[in-house]
Coordinates of C-alpha atoms in Angstrom, one line a residue:
R1 CA -182.7 -81.6 -16.8
L2 CA -180.8 -79.1 -14.7
A3 CA -177.6 -80.5 -13.1
A4 CA -176.1 -77.3 -11.8
S5 CA -176.6 -73.6 -11.9
H6 CA -173.9 -70.9 -12.0
W7 CA -174.7 -67.6 -10.4
K8 CA -173.0 -64.2 -10.7
D9 CA -174.3 -60.7 -10.0
F10 CA -173.7 -57.5 -11.9
D11 CA -173.9 -53.8 -11.1
P12 CA -174.2 -51.6 -14.2
K13 CA -173.5 -48.4 -12.3
L14 CA -169.9 -49.3 -11.3
P15 CA -167.0 -48.4 -13.5
G16 CA -166.0 -51.3 -15.8
P17 CA -162.8 -53.2 -15.3
K18 CA -159.6 -51.5 -16.5
W19 CA -159.0 -54.2 -19.2
A20 CA -162.4 -53.2 -20.8
G21 CA -161.3 -49.6 -21.5
S22 CA -161.9 -46.3 -19.9
N23 CA -165.6 -46.0 -21.1
A24 CA -166.6 -49.4 -19.9
K25 CA -169.6 -49.5 -17.5
G26 CA -170.6 -52.2 -15.0
D27 CA -168.8 -54.9 -13.1
F28 CA -169.4 -58.1 -11.3
V29 CA -170.3 -57.9 -7.6
E30 CA -171.1 -60.2 -4.7
V31 CA -174.3 -62.3 -5.3
G32 CA -177.2 -60.2 -3.9
K33 CA -175.5 -56.8 -4.4
G34 CA -176.3 -56.3 -8.1
I35 CA -179.3 -56.3 -10.4
V36 CA -179.9 -60.1 -10.9
D37 CA -183.2 -61.2 -9.4
F38 CA -182.0 -64.0 -7.3
P39 CA -185.2 -64.4 -5.2
V40 CA -186.9 -65.4 -8.5
L41 CA -184.1 -67.8 -9.4
A42 CA -184.3 -69.4 -5.9
Q43 CA -188.1 -69.8 -6.3
V44 CA -187.6 -71.5 -9.7
C45 CA -185.2 -73.9 -8.1
R46 CA -187.8 -74.7 -5.4
D47 CA -190.6 -75.0 -8.0
I48 CA -188.7 -77.6 -10.0
D49 CA -187.4 -79.4 -6.9
F50 CA -183.8 -78.7 -7.9
D51 CA -181.4 -80.5 -5.6
G52 CA -178.2 -79.9 -7.5
W53 CA -175.3 -77.5 -7.0
I54 CA -175.5 -73.8 -7.3
L55 CA -172.1 -72.3 -7.9
L56 CA -171.5 -68.7 -6.8
E57 CA -168.8 -66.8 -8.5
L58 CA -167.1 -63.4 -8.0
D59 CA -164.4 -62.2 -10.3
R60 CA -162.8 -59.7 -7.9
T61 CA -163.6 -58.3 -4.5
R62 CA -164.1 -54.7 -3.3
Q63 CA -164.1 -55.8 0.3
A64 CA -161.0 -56.0 2.5
S65 CA -160.6 -59.7 1.6
I66 CA -162.1 -62.3 -0.6
L67 CA -163.2 -64.1 2.7
Q68 CA -165.5 -61.1 3.5
S69 CA -167.0 -61.3 0.0
A70 CA -167.5 -65.1 0.4
Q71 CA -169.2 -64.6 3.8
L72 CA -171.5 -61.9 2.3
M73 CA -172.6 -64.2 -0.5
K74 CA -173.1 -67.1 1.9
D75 CA -175.1 -65.0 4.3
Y76 CA -177.3 -63.8 1.4
V77 CA -177.9 -67.2 0.0
T78 CA -178.7 -68.8 3.4
N79 CA -180.5 -65.9 5.2
Q80 CA -182.2 -64.1 2.4
L81 CA -182.8 -66.8 -0.2
H82 CA -183.2 -69.6 2.4
L83 CA -181.1 -72.1 0.4
Q84 CA -179.0 -74.7 2.1
F85 CA -175.3 -74.3 2.0
Y86 CA -173.1 -77.4 1.7
P87 CA -172.0 -79.0 3.9
R88 CA -175.2 -78.8 5.9
N89 CA -173.5 -79.1 9.3
R90 CA -171.6 -75.8 9.1

C-alpha cells in the first residue's frame, strides 16, 4: 500500500552545499531539473492507480525567490508529467 510519495531531484554536477565540505559534489534542485526519472515515477503512479499525495521538496532555491522555484515545480508536474495539482480548481 502506498499512502504518499516524497519527491526530490538531484544534480550531481553542481557543487555540494557548504556544510558538506569543499570537495562535495551535487545538490538538490527543483523537481524536473535534475537526474531523477520523474516521467517513469509518474507512470508507475498511473499504473497502480495511485490517488494519494505526492510531496515535492526543495532544500534551497537558486532562483530569485522560493516562489519561482515552487512555480517551476508546479508547472513541471502539471504540464510535463500531467499530474493533477491540489486543489484542483486552481
